PDB file of C-alpha atoms in Angstrom:
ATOM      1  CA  UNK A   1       0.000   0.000   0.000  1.00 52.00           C
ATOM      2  CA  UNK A   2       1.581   3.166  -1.139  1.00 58.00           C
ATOM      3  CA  UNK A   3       0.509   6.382   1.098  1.00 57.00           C
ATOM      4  CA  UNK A   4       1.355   9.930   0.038  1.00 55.00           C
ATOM      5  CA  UNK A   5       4.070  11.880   0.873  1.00 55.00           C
ATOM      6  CA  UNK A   6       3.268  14.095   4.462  1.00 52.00           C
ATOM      7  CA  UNK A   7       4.887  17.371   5.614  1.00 55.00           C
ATOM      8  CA  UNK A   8       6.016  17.468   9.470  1.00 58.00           C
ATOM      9  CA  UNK A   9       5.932  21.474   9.580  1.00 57.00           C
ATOM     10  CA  UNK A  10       1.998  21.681   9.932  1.00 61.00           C
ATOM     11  CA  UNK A  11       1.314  22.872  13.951  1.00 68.00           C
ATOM     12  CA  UNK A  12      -0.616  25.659  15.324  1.00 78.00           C
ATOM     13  CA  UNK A  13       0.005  29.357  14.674  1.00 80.00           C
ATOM     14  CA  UNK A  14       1.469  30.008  18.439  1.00 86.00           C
ATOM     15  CA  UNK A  15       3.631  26.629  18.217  1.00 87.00           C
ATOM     16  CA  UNK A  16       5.445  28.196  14.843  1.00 88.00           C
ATOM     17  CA  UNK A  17       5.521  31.290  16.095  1.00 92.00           C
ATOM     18  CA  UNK A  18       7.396  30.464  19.409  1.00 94.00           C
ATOM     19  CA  UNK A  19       9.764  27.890  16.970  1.00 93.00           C
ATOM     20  CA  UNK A  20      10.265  30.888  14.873  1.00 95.00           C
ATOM     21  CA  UNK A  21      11.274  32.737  17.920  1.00 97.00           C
ATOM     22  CA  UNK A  22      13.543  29.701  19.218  1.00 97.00           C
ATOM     23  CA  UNK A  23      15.337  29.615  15.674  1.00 97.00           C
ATOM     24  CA  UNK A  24      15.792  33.383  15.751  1.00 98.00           C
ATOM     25  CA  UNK A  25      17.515  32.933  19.084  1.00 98.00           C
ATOM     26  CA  UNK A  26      20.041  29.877  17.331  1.00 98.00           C
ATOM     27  CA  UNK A  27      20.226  32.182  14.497  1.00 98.00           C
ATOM     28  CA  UNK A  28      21.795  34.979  16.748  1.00 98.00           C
ATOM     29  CA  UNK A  29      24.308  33.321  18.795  1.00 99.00           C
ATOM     30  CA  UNK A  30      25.699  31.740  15.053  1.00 99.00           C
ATOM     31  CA  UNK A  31      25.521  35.308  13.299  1.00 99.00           C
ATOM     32  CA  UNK A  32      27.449  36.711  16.809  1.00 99.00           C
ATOM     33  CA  UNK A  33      30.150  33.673  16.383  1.00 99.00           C
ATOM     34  CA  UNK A  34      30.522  34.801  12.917  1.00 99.00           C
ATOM     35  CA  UNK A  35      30.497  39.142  13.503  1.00 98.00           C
ATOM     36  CA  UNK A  36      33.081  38.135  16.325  1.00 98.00           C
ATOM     37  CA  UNK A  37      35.385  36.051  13.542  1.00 98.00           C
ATOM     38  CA  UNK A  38      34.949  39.186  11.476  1.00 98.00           C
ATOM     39  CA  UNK A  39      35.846  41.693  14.095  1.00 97.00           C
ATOM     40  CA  UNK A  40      38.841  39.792  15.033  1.00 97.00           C
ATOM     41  CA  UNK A  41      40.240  39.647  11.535  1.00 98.00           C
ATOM     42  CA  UNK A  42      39.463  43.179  10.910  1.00 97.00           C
ATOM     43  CA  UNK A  43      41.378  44.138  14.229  1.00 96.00           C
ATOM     44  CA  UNK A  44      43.854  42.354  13.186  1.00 97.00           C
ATOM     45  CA  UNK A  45      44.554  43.689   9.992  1.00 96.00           C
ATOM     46  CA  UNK A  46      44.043  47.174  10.810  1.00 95.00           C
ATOM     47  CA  UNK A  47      45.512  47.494  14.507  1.00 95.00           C
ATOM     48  CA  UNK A  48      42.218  48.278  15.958  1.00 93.00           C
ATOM     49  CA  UNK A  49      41.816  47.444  19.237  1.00 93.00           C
ATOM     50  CA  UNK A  50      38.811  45.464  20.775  1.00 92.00           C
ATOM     51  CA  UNK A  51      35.461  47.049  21.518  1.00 93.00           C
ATOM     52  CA  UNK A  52      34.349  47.791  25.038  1.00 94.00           C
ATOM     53  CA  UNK A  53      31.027  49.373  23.861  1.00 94.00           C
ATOM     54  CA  UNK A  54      29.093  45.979  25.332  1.00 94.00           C
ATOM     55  CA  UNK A  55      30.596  46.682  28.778  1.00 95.00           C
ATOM     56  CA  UNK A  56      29.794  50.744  28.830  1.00 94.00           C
ATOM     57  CA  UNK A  57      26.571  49.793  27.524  1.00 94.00           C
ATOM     58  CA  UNK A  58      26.246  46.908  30.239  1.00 93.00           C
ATOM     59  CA  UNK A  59      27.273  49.834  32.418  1.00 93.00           C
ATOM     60  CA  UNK A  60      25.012  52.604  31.399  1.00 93.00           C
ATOM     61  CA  UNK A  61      21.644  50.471  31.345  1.00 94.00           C
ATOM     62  CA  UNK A  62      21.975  48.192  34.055  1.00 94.00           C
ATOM     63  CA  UNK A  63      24.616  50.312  36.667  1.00 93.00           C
ATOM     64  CA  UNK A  64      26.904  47.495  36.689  1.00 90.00           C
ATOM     65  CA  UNK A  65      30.715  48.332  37.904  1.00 91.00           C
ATOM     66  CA  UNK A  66      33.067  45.399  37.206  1.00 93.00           C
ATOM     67  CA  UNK A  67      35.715  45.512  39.615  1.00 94.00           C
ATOM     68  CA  UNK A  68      38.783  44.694  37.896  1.00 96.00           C
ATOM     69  CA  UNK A  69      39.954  44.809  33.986  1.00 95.00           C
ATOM     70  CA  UNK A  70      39.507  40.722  33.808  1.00 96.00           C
ATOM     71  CA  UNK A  71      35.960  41.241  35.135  1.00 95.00           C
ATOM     72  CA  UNK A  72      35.237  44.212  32.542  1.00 94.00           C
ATOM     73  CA  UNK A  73      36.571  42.007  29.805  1.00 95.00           C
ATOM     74  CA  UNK A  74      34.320  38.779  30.766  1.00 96.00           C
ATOM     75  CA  UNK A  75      31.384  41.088  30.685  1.00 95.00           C
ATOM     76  CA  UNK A  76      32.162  42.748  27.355  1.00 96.00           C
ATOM     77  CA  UNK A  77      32.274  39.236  26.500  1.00 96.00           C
ATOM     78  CA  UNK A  78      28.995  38.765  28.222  1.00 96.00           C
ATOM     79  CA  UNK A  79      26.908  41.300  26.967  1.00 96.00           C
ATOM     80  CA  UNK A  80      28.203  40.950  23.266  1.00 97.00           C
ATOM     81  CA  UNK A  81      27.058  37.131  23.155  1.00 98.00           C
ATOM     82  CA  UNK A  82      23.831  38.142  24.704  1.00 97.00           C
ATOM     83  CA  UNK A  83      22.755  41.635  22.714  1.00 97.00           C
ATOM     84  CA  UNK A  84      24.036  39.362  19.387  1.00 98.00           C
ATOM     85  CA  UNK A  85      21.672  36.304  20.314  1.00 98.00           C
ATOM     86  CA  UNK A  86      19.123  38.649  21.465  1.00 98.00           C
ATOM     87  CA  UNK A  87      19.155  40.384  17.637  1.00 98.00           C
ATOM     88  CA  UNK A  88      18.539  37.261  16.143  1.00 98.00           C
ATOM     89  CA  UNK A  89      14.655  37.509  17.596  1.00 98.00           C
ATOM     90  CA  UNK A  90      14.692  40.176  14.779  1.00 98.00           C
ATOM     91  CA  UNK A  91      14.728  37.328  12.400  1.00 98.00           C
ATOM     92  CA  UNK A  92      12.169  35.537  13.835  1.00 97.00           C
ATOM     93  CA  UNK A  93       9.656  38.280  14.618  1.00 98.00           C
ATOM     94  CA  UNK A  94      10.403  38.939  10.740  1.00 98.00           C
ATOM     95  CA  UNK A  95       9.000  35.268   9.710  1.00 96.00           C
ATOM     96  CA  UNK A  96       6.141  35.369  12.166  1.00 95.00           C
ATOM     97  CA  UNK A  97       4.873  38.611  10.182  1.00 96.00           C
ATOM     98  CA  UNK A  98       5.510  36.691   7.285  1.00 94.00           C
ATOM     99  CA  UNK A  99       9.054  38.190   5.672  1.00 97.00           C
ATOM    100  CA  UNK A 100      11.656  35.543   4.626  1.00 95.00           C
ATOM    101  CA  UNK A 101      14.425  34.575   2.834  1.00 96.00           C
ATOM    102  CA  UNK A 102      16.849  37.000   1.085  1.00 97.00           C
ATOM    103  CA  UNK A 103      14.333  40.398   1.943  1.00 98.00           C
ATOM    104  CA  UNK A 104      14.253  39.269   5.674  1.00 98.00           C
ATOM    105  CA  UNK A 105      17.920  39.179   5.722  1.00 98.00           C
ATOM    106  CA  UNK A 106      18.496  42.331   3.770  1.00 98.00           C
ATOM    107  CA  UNK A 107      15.975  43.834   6.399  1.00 98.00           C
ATOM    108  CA  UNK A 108      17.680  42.376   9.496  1.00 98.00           C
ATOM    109  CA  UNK A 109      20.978  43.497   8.684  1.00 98.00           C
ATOM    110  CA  UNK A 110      19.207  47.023   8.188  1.00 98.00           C
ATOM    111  CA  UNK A 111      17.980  47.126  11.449  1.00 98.00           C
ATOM    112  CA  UNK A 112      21.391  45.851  13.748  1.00 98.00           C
ATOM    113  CA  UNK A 113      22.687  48.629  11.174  1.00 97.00           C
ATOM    114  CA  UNK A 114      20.098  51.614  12.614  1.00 96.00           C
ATOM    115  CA  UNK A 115      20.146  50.219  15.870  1.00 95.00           C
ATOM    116  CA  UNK A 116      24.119  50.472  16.375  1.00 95.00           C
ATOM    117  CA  UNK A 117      23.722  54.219  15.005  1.00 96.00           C
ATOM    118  CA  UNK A 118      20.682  55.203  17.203  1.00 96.00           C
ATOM    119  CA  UNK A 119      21.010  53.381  20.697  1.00 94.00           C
ATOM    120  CA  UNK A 120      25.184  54.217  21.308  1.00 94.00           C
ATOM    121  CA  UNK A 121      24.601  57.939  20.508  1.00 96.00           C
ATOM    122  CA  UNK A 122      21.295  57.433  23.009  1.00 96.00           C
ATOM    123  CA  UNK A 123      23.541  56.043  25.414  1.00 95.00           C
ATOM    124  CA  UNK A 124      26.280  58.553  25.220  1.00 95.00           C
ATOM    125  CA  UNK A 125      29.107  55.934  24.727  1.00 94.00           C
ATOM    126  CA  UNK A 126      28.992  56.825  20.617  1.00 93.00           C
ATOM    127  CA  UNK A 127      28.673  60.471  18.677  1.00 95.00           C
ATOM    128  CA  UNK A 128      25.741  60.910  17.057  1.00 94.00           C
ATOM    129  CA  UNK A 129      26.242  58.399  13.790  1.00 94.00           C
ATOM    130  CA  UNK A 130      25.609  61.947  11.567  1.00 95.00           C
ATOM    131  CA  UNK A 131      29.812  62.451  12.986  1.00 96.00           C
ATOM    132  CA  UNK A 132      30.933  59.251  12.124  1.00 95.00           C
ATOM    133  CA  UNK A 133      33.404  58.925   9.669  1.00 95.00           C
ATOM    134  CA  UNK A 134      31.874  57.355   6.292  1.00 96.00           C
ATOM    135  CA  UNK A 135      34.702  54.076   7.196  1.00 95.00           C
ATOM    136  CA  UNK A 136      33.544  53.556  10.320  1.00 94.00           C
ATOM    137  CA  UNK A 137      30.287  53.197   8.961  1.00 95.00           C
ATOM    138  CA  UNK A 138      30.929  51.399   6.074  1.00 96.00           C
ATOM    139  CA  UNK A 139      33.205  48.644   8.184  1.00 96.00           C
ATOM    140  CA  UNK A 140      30.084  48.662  11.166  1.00 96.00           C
ATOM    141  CA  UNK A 141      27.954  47.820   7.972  1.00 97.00           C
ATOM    142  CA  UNK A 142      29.986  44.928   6.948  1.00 98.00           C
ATOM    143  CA  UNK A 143      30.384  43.672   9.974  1.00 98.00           C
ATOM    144  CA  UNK A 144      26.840  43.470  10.339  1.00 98.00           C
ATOM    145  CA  UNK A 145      26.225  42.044   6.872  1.00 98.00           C
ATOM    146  CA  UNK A 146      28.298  39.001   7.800  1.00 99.00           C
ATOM    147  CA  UNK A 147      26.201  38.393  11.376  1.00 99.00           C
ATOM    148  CA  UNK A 148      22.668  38.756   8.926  1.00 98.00           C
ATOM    149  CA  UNK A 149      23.926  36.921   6.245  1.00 99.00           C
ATOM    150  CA  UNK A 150      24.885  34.085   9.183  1.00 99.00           C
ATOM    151  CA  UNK A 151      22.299  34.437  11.011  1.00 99.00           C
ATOM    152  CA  UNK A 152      19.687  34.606   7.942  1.00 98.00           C
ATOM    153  CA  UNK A 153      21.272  31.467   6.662  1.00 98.00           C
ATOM    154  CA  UNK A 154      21.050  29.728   9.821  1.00 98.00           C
ATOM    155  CA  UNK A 155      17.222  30.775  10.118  1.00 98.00           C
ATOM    156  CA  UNK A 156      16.657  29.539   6.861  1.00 96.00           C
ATOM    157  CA  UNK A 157      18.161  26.167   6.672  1.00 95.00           C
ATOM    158  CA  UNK A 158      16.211  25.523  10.283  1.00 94.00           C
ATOM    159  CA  UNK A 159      13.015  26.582   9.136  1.00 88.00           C
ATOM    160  CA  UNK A 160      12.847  24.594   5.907  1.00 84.00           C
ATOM    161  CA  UNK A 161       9.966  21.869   5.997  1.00 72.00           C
ATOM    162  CA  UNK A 162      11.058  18.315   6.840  1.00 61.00           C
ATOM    163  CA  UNK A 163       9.518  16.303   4.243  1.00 60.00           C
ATOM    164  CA  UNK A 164       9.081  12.619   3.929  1.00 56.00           C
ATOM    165  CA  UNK A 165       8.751  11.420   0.516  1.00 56.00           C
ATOM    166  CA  UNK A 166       8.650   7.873   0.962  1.00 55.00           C
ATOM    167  CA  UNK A 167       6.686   6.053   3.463  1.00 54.00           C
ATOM    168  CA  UNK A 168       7.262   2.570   3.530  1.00 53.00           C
ATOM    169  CA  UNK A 169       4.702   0.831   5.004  1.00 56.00           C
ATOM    170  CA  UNK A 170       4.821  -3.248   5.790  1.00 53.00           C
ATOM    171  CA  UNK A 171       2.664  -5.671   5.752  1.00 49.00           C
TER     172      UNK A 171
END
């Protein structure tokens, strides 16, 4: 007895939306792996030296004080992993209102992109983003093109359908 094929992706519209929500979350912490890889070879070929806008950030928003330059650099550390994996709900709130693939990446990577530029200056730990230099800009944007390009792959190769195309049944 042959049986056609079935999809395993049908579920209700609040179990797919918290599984897009779960994949947005894997999605960030690879895209943050990835921006970190970047940032490192970056630094490395042009002598910058490591960001500590996650710790002043860390700082201005929650008060926090490390007490010593090891403790400041495990909670640049910190807060970098978690703002990064925390971005990639972006990507899932983007499938849940029903924008995918290549635009939902394009639009994620816009909106780490205006984010970086609006919340530092907010926070007083950046100038205003109309004062940054156009390469500091361009190699922010680049950066975050390789965490949405990550991330959106990620979110796209664990939301594809699981099909089964061949049931074999025995009598």
């Amino acid at each position: 007895m042959k049986e056609k094929p079935f999809v395993l992706c049908d579920e209700s519209w609040s179990g797919r939306a918290a599984g897009y929500l779960g994949k947005g979350l894997v999605a960030g912490v690879l895209g943050t792996i990835a921006i970190t890889i970047s940032q490192q070879i970056e630094m490395e070929k042009s002598g910058r030296q490591p960001s500590n806008t996650p710790v002043l950030a860390a700082q201005k928003v929650f008060q926090i004080n490390p007490q010593n330059e090891i403790a400041e650099k495990k909670l640049n550390n910190m807060v970098h992993y978690a703002y990064g994996t925390a971005l990639g709900l972006i990507r899932g709130v983007l499938s849940i209102l029903g924008i995918k693939g290549f635009i939902a990446t394009l639009m994620h990577i816009s909106i780490v992109q205006a984010l970086s530029m609006i919340i530092l200056p907010k926070l007083k730990i950046a100038p205003p983003a109309s004062e940054w230099e156009r390469k500091t800009i361009l190699i922010e944007l680049m950066h975050h093109s390789v965490y949405g390009v990550t991330a959106g792959l990620a979110f796209d190769w664990m939301n594809r359908c699981i099909r089964k195309t061949k049931l074999a049944i025995h009598e």
